[in-house]
Coordinates of C-alpha atoms and ligand atoms in Angstrom, one line a residue:
M267 CA -2.0 104.7 -14.0
E268 CA -4.3 103.9 -16.9
I269 CA -5.6 100.4 -16.7
H270 CA -7.3 98.5 -19.5
P271 CA -9.0 95.1 -19.7
F272 CA -6.4 92.4 -19.7
N273 CA -6.0 90.6 -23.0
P274 CA -3.4 87.9 -22.6
P275 CA -1.1 87.0 -25.5
I276 CA -2.0 83.8 -27.3
R277 CA 0.8 81.3 -26.3
T278 CA 1.5 77.7 -27.0
L279 CA 2.1 76.1 -23.6
M280 CA 4.7 73.4 -23.6
G281 CA 6.1 73.7 -20.1
P282 CA 5.4 71.8 -16.9
G283 CA 1.8 73.2 -16.7
P284 CA -0.5 74.9 -17.2
S285 CA -0.9 73.3 -20.6
D286 CA -3.0 74.6 -23.5
V287 CA -6.7 74.7 -22.6
H288 CA -9.1 73.3 -25.1
P289 CA -11.4 76.0 -26.6
R290 CA -14.4 73.9 -25.5
V291 CA -13.2 74.2 -21.9
L292 CA -12.7 77.9 -22.2
E293 CA -16.2 78.2 -23.6
A294 CA -17.7 76.1 -20.8
L295 CA -16.0 78.5 -18.3
S296 CA -18.0 81.4 -19.6
R297 CA -21.4 79.8 -19.2
P298 CA -23.8 81.6 -16.7
T299 CA -22.9 81.2 -13.0
I300 CA -25.6 79.5 -10.9
G301 CA -25.8 78.7 -7.2
H302 CA -23.6 76.0 -5.9
L303 CA -26.6 74.4 -4.2
D304 CA -28.8 74.7 -7.3
P305 CA -30.2 71.3 -8.2
A306 CA -28.9 71.8 -11.7
F307 CA -25.4 72.4 -10.4
I308 CA -25.6 69.4 -8.0
G309 CA -26.6 67.2 -11.0
M310 CA -23.5 68.4 -12.8
M311 CA -21.4 67.6 -9.8
E312 CA -22.6 64.0 -9.8
E313 CA -21.4 63.8 -13.4
V314 CA -18.0 65.3 -12.5
K315 CA -17.7 62.5 -9.9
V316 CA -18.5 59.8 -12.5
L317 CA -16.0 61.4 -15.0
L318 CA -13.3 61.6 -12.3
Q319 CA -13.9 58.0 -11.4
Y320 CA -13.3 57.1 -15.0
A321 CA -10.1 59.2 -15.2
F322 CA -8.8 57.6 -12.1
Q323 CA -10.1 54.1 -13.0
T324 CA -11.8 53.7 -9.7
D325 CA -15.1 53.0 -8.1
N326 CA -14.1 55.0 -5.0
E327 CA -17.2 56.8 -3.7
L328 CA -14.9 59.4 -2.1
T329 CA -13.7 60.9 -5.4
L330 CA -14.0 64.7 -5.7
P331 CA -12.4 67.9 -7.0
V332 CA -10.8 69.9 -4.1
S333 CA -11.5 73.6 -4.7
A334 CA -7.8 74.6 -5.0
P335 CA -4.7 73.7 -7.0
G336 CA -2.7 70.4 -6.9
S337 CA -0.7 71.5 -3.9
A338 CA -4.0 71.6 -1.9
G339 CA -4.9 68.1 -3.2
M340 CA -1.5 67.0 -1.8
E341 CA -2.2 68.7 1.5
T342 CA -5.7 67.2 1.7
C343 CA -4.2 63.7 1.5
F344 CA -1.6 64.3 4.1
V345 CA -3.7 66.3 6.7
N346 CA -6.4 63.7 6.6
L347 CA -4.3 60.6 6.7
I348 CA -1.5 61.6 9.1
E349 CA -1.7 62.2 12.8
P350 CA 1.0 63.4 15.1
G351 CA 3.5 60.7 15.7
D352 CA 2.8 58.7 12.5
K353 CA 5.8 57.5 10.6
V354 CA 5.7 58.0 6.9
I355 CA 8.1 56.6 4.2
V356 CA 8.6 59.4 1.7
C357 CA 10.3 58.7 -1.6
Q358 CA 12.1 61.6 -3.2
N359 CA 13.5 61.7 -6.7
G360 CA 12.8 65.4 -7.4
V361 CA 11.2 68.6 -6.1
F362 CA 7.8 67.2 -5.3
G363 CA 8.9 64.5 -2.9
G364 CA 10.5 67.2 -0.9
R365 CA 7.1 68.9 -0.5
M366 CA 5.7 65.6 0.7
R367 CA 8.2 65.6 3.5
E368 CA 7.2 69.2 4.4
N369 CA 3.6 68.0 4.6
V370 CA 4.4 65.0 6.8
E371 CA 6.4 67.2 9.2
R372 CA 3.8 69.9 9.4
C373 CA 1.2 67.2 10.3
G374 CA 3.4 66.2 13.3
G375 CA 4.5 63.0 11.6
S376 CA 8.0 61.8 11.1
A377 CA 9.3 61.3 7.5
V378 CA 11.7 58.5 6.7
M379 CA 13.2 59.7 3.4
V380 CA 14.1 57.3 0.6
E381 CA 16.4 59.3 -1.6
N382 CA 16.8 58.5 -5.3
D383 CA 18.9 60.2 -8.0
W384 CA 17.1 63.1 -9.7
G385 CA 16.1 62.1 -13.2
R386 CA 15.6 58.4 -12.1
A387 CA 12.5 56.5 -11.0
V388 CA 12.1 55.6 -7.4
D389 CA 14.0 52.4 -6.7
P390 CA 11.6 49.7 -5.3
Q391 CA 14.5 48.0 -3.6
R392 CA 15.3 51.1 -1.5
V393 CA 11.6 51.4 -0.5
E394 CA 11.6 47.7 0.5
D395 CA 14.7 48.2 2.6
A396 CA 13.1 51.2 4.3
L397 CA 9.9 49.3 5.0
K398 CA 12.0 46.5 6.6
A399 CA 14.0 48.9 8.7
N400 CA 10.8 50.7 9.8
P401 CA 8.2 48.1 10.7
D402 CA 6.2 50.8 12.5
A403 CA 5.7 52.9 9.3
Q404 CA 2.1 53.5 8.4
I405 CA 2.2 55.2 5.1
V406 CA 4.3 55.2 1.9
A407 CA 4.1 58.4 -0.2
F408 CA 5.6 58.9 -3.6
V409 CA 5.3 60.9 -6.8
H410 CA 4.2 58.9 -9.8
A411 CA 5.3 61.4 -12.4
E412 CA 8.1 63.7 -11.2
T413 CA 7.4 66.9 -13.2
S414 CA 10.7 68.4 -12.1
T415 CA 12.8 65.7 -13.9
G416 CA 10.5 63.8 -16.3
A417 CA 10.9 60.5 -14.5
Q418 CA 8.1 58.0 -14.0
S419 CA 8.0 55.6 -11.1
D420 CA 6.5 52.1 -11.1
A421 CA 3.4 52.9 -9.0
K422 CA 2.0 49.4 -9.2
S423 CA 5.1 47.8 -7.7
L424 CA 5.5 50.5 -5.0
V425 CA 1.9 50.2 -3.9
G426 CA 2.3 46.4 -3.8
L427 CA 5.4 46.7 -1.5
A428 CA 3.6 49.1 0.8
H429 CA 0.7 46.8 1.2
K430 CA 2.9 43.8 1.8
H431 CA 4.2 45.8 4.8
D432 CA 0.7 46.9 5.9
C433 CA 1.1 50.5 4.9
L434 CA -1.3 52.8 3.1
T435 CA -0.2 54.7 0.1
I436 CA -0.4 58.4 -0.9
V437 CA 0.3 58.9 -4.6
D438 CA 1.0 62.2 -6.5
A439 CA -0.6 61.8 -9.9
V440 CA -0.7 65.5 -10.7
T441 CA 1.2 65.1 -14.0
S442 CA 0.4 61.5 -14.8
L443 CA -3.4 61.6 -14.8
G444 CA -4.7 61.6 -18.4
G445 CA -1.2 61.3 -19.9
T446 CA 0.0 57.9 -18.8
P447 CA -1.7 54.9 -17.2
V448 CA -3.1 55.6 -13.6
K449 CA -5.1 52.6 -12.4
V450 CA -6.3 53.4 -8.9
D451 CA -8.3 50.2 -8.2
V452 CA -6.2 47.7 -10.1
W453 CA -3.0 49.0 -8.4
G454 CA -4.8 49.4 -5.0
I455 CA -3.8 53.0 -4.5
D456 CA -5.3 54.2 -1.2
A457 CA -5.2 58.0 -1.6
I458 CA -4.3 59.9 -4.8
Y459 CA -4.4 63.5 -5.9
S460 CA -4.0 65.3 -9.2
G461 CA -4.3 68.7 -10.8
T462 CA -6.4 70.1 -13.6
Q463 CA -3.8 72.1 -15.5
K464 CA -1.5 69.3 -16.7
C465 CA -2.7 66.4 -18.9
L466 CA -6.4 67.2 -18.3
S467 CA -5.8 70.6 -20.0
C468 CA -8.3 72.4 -17.8
V469 CA -7.8 75.7 -16.1
P470 CA -5.5 75.7 -13.1
G471 CA -7.0 75.8 -9.6
I472 CA -8.7 72.5 -8.9
S473 CA -7.3 69.2 -7.6
P474 CA -9.1 65.9 -8.1
V475 CA -8.6 63.4 -5.3
S476 CA -9.8 59.9 -4.5
F477 CA -9.7 57.8 -1.4
N478 CA -10.5 54.1 -1.0
E479 CA -12.3 52.4 1.8
R480 CA -9.1 51.6 3.8
A481 CA -8.0 55.3 3.6
Q482 CA -11.5 56.4 4.7
E483 CA -11.4 54.1 7.6
K484 CA -8.2 55.6 8.8
I485 CA -9.7 59.1 8.5
R486 CA -12.9 58.1 10.4
N487 CA -10.8 56.5 13.2
R488 CA -8.6 59.5 13.8
R489 CA -7.7 60.2 17.4
Q490 CA -7.9 63.9 16.8
K491 CA -9.6 66.3 14.5
V492 CA -7.9 67.2 11.2
Q493 CA -6.1 70.4 11.9
S494 CA -7.3 72.0 8.6
W495 CA -11.0 73.0 8.8
F496 CA -11.1 73.6 5.0
M497 CA -9.6 70.3 4.0
D498 CA -11.2 68.0 6.7
L499 CA -12.8 65.4 4.5
N500 CA -15.3 64.5 7.2
L501 CA -16.8 68.0 6.7
V502 CA -16.3 68.2 2.9
M503 CA -18.2 64.9 2.5
G504 CA -21.3 66.6 4.0
Y505 CA -21.3 68.7 0.8
W506 CA -20.0 66.1 -1.7
G507 CA -21.5 63.0 -0.3
G508 CA -24.8 64.3 0.8
G509 CA -26.7 63.3 -2.4
N510 CA -29.5 65.8 -2.8
K511 CA -29.2 67.0 0.8
R512 CA -26.0 68.9 0.4
A513 CA -24.9 71.1 3.3
Y514 CA -23.0 74.3 2.8
H515 CA -19.3 73.9 3.4
H516 CA -17.6 76.4 1.1
T517 CA -18.7 78.0 -2.2
A518 CA -17.6 75.6 -4.9
P519 CA -15.8 77.4 -7.8
V520 CA -18.8 77.0 -10.0
N521 CA -17.5 78.0 -13.4
A522 CA -14.1 76.3 -12.9
L523 CA -16.1 73.1 -12.3
Y524 CA -18.0 73.6 -15.6
A525 CA -14.6 73.7 -17.2
L526 CA -13.5 70.5 -15.4
H527 CA -16.7 68.8 -16.5
E528 CA -16.0 69.7 -20.1
A529 CA -12.3 68.7 -19.9
L530 CA -13.2 65.3 -18.5
L531 CA -15.9 64.8 -21.1
I532 CA -13.3 65.5 -23.8
L533 CA -11.0 62.9 -22.2
R534 CA -13.8 60.4 -22.1
E535 CA -14.7 61.0 -25.7
E536 CA -11.1 60.4 -26.8
G537 CA -10.9 57.4 -24.4
L538 CA -8.2 57.1 -21.8
E539 CA -6.2 54.5 -23.7
N540 CA -6.2 56.6 -26.8
A541 CA -5.0 59.6 -24.8
W542 CA -2.1 57.5 -23.3
K543 CA -1.2 56.3 -26.8
R544 CA -1.3 59.8 -28.2
H545 CA 1.1 61.1 -25.5
Q546 CA 3.5 58.2 -26.1
R547 CA 3.4 58.6 -29.9
N548 CA 4.0 62.4 -29.8
H549 CA 6.7 62.0 -27.1
L550 CA 8.6 59.7 -29.5
A551 CA 8.3 62.3 -32.3
L552 CA 9.6 65.1 -30.1
R553 CA 12.4 62.9 -29.0
A554 CA 13.3 62.0 -32.6
G555 CA 13.6 65.7 -33.4
L556 CA 15.6 66.7 -30.4
E557 CA 18.0 63.8 -30.8
A558 CA 18.4 64.6 -34.5
M559 CA 19.6 68.0 -33.4
G560 CA 22.1 66.4 -31.1
L561 CA 20.2 67.2 -27.8
T562 CA 19.7 64.5 -25.2
L563 CA 17.0 63.6 -22.7
I564 CA 18.3 63.1 -19.2
V565 CA 16.0 60.3 -18.0
P566 CA 16.9 56.7 -19.1
E567 CA 14.5 55.5 -21.7
A568 CA 12.6 53.0 -19.6
E569 CA 11.8 55.6 -16.9
R570 CA 10.8 58.5 -19.2
L571 CA 7.5 60.3 -18.9
P572 CA 6.0 61.0 -22.3
Q573 CA 4.3 64.2 -21.2
L574 CA 7.4 65.9 -19.6
N575 CA 10.7 65.8 -21.4
A576 CA 13.8 67.1 -19.6
V577 CA 16.5 68.0 -22.2
S578 CA 20.1 68.9 -21.4
I579 CA 21.0 72.5 -22.2
P580 CA 24.0 72.5 -24.7
E581 CA 27.3 73.8 -23.4
G582 CA 27.7 77.5 -23.2
I583 CA 24.1 78.3 -24.0
D584 CA 22.2 80.8 -21.9
D585 CA 19.1 79.0 -20.6
A586 CA 17.0 82.1 -19.8
K587 CA 17.8 83.8 -23.1
V588 CA 16.6 80.8 -25.1
R589 CA 13.4 80.6 -23.2
A590 CA 12.8 84.3 -23.5
R591 CA 13.4 84.2 -27.3
L592 CA 11.0 81.2 -27.7
L593 CA 8.4 83.2 -25.8
N594 CA 8.9 86.6 -27.6
E595 CA 9.6 85.3 -31.1
Y596 CA 7.4 82.2 -31.2
N597 CA 4.8 82.7 -28.4
L598 CA 6.1 79.3 -27.1
E599 CA 6.5 78.5 -23.5
I600 CA 8.8 75.7 -22.3
G601 CA 9.9 75.2 -18.7
A602 CA 13.1 75.9 -16.9
G603 CA 14.9 73.4 -14.7
L604 CA 13.8 73.2 -11.1
G605 CA 15.7 72.6 -7.9
A606 CA 18.9 70.6 -8.4
L607 CA 18.4 70.8 -12.2
A608 CA 18.0 74.6 -12.5
G609 CA 20.1 75.9 -15.4
Q610 CA 20.9 72.3 -16.6
V611 CA 17.8 71.3 -18.4
W612 CA 14.7 72.6 -20.2
R613 CA 11.4 70.9 -19.5
I614 CA 9.3 70.4 -22.6
G615 CA 5.7 69.4 -21.8
L616 CA 3.4 67.5 -24.1
M617 CA 0.4 67.6 -21.9
G618 CA -3.2 67.1 -22.9
H619 CA -4.5 69.4 -25.6
A620 CA -0.9 70.7 -26.1
C621 CA 0.2 67.3 -27.0
R622 CA -0.3 67.6 -30.8
P623 CA 2.0 67.2 -33.9
E624 CA 1.9 70.8 -34.9
N625 CA 3.2 71.8 -31.5
I626 CA 6.1 69.4 -31.8
L627 CA 7.0 70.8 -35.2
L628 CA 6.8 74.4 -33.8
C629 CA 8.9 73.6 -30.8
V630 CA 11.6 71.7 -32.7
A631 CA 11.8 74.3 -35.5
A632 CA 11.9 77.2 -33.1
L633 CA 14.5 75.6 -30.8
E634 CA 16.7 74.8 -33.8
A635 CA 16.5 78.3 -35.2
I636 CA 17.4 80.0 -31.9
L637 CA 20.2 77.5 -31.0
A638 CA 21.8 77.8 -34.4
D639 CA 21.6 81.6 -34.2
M640 CA 23.2 81.5 -30.8
G641 CA 26.1 79.4 -32.1
A642 CA 25.2 76.2 -30.3
E643 CA 26.9 73.1 -31.6
I644 CA 23.8 71.4 -33.0
K645 CA 23.0 69.6 -36.2
T646 CA 20.7 71.6 -38.4
G647 CA 18.3 70.5 -41.1
E648 CA 17.6 67.1 -39.7
A649 CA 15.2 67.6 -36.8
L650 CA 12.0 68.4 -38.8
P651 CA 12.4 65.4 -41.1
A652 CA 13.0 63.2 -38.1
V653 CA 9.8 64.5 -36.4
Q654 CA 7.8 63.9 -39.6
K655 CA 9.2 60.4 -40.0
A656 CA 8.3 59.5 -36.5
L657 CA 4.8 60.9 -36.9
A658 CA 4.2 59.1 -40.2
Ligands
PLP85 C1 2.3 70.8 -10.7 C2 2.6 69.7 -9.6 C3 2.1 69.9 -8.3 C4 1.5 71.1 -7.8 O1 0.3 71.5 -8.4 P1 -0.2 73.0 -8.3 O2 -1.5 73.0 -9.1 O3 0.9 73.8 -8.9 O4 -0.4 73.3 -6.9 C5 2.3 68.8 -7.4 N1 3.0 67.7 -7.8 C6 3.4 67.5 -9.1 C7 4.1 66.3 -9.5 C8 3.2 68.5 -10.0 O5 3.7 68.4 -11.3

């Protein structure tokens, strides 16, 4: 077999992540590798911490990038905060809530599931009912932005309910961070994890996490060791929290952290509030185009995520064929439905650097051309003017 250097095609990434990576971030990735205990690197890591605190809107000291993807950030929260026998209320309104349950059970905890319809926000009333029925619960876990359906839950209310019943909270903000408001300190979130490849538009493979004082106290007072050596925060803190006296724990992904530093700097230059507004404005433009074609978003308006739009697939249209044609003919990636919504929806992401007017125009025009060619019952000729009007 003859093997050549790999040159990936240039795509526009409008799926559920990874999203388009900013050229500045790709350039940062290619800077010279230095030692992960080099004073210059440690100085940069301090800046990454400050930038992450800004992105999460927190003063939490224990704010760091886990050296692995979002799923590892999820696992870091669960393995550190849950001990065998702990009861955890897990809210599920899509795929990722199911993974939280897996995590609880693998930590030896018991999960009390609060089930919600897919495509809807988590219902605070159901969470309150579960808290009342389970006064011995210690933690409430929920997904802020359900990437599998495009629904956004009211994190502030859910955290408030959990605290009223003396529970800590674990919040999945993988898709929300950088795209929609996430206010760790104001909302009182105890433990939170995110990912780099969604609205931060950085390369995949790193997971920012943050823990407040109450969460740290629970970790310090554990009856038994965290079963994962790699994710045990008591050990990781020796490296991250040691100031200039950092001890070796594992080799940090040096270049990927340059990339994260650059991505977070771009976010700070734009300003969080401006980034949130940009996602909302572009979401409304995409929606105007899709609706002008006659397509519908599955999530009720008040619960929609701007950065992830789940669209019903028109009757009789082959889901996979449309996505393949978008990729082959337009170099455009959108996402398939996941779990219970497989085959029923497309997931169009507007995340981070990918969330730009030109991408909306490309996506709407390409989708219209392909659907019309395949004989779908859509209105043609109205989508692009609708997008332009919404952007004006
Ligand atoms: C993408 C995603 C994850 C998992 O992140 P990976 O980086 O793929 O491990 C977890 N939760 C949500 C809500 C996500 O969208």
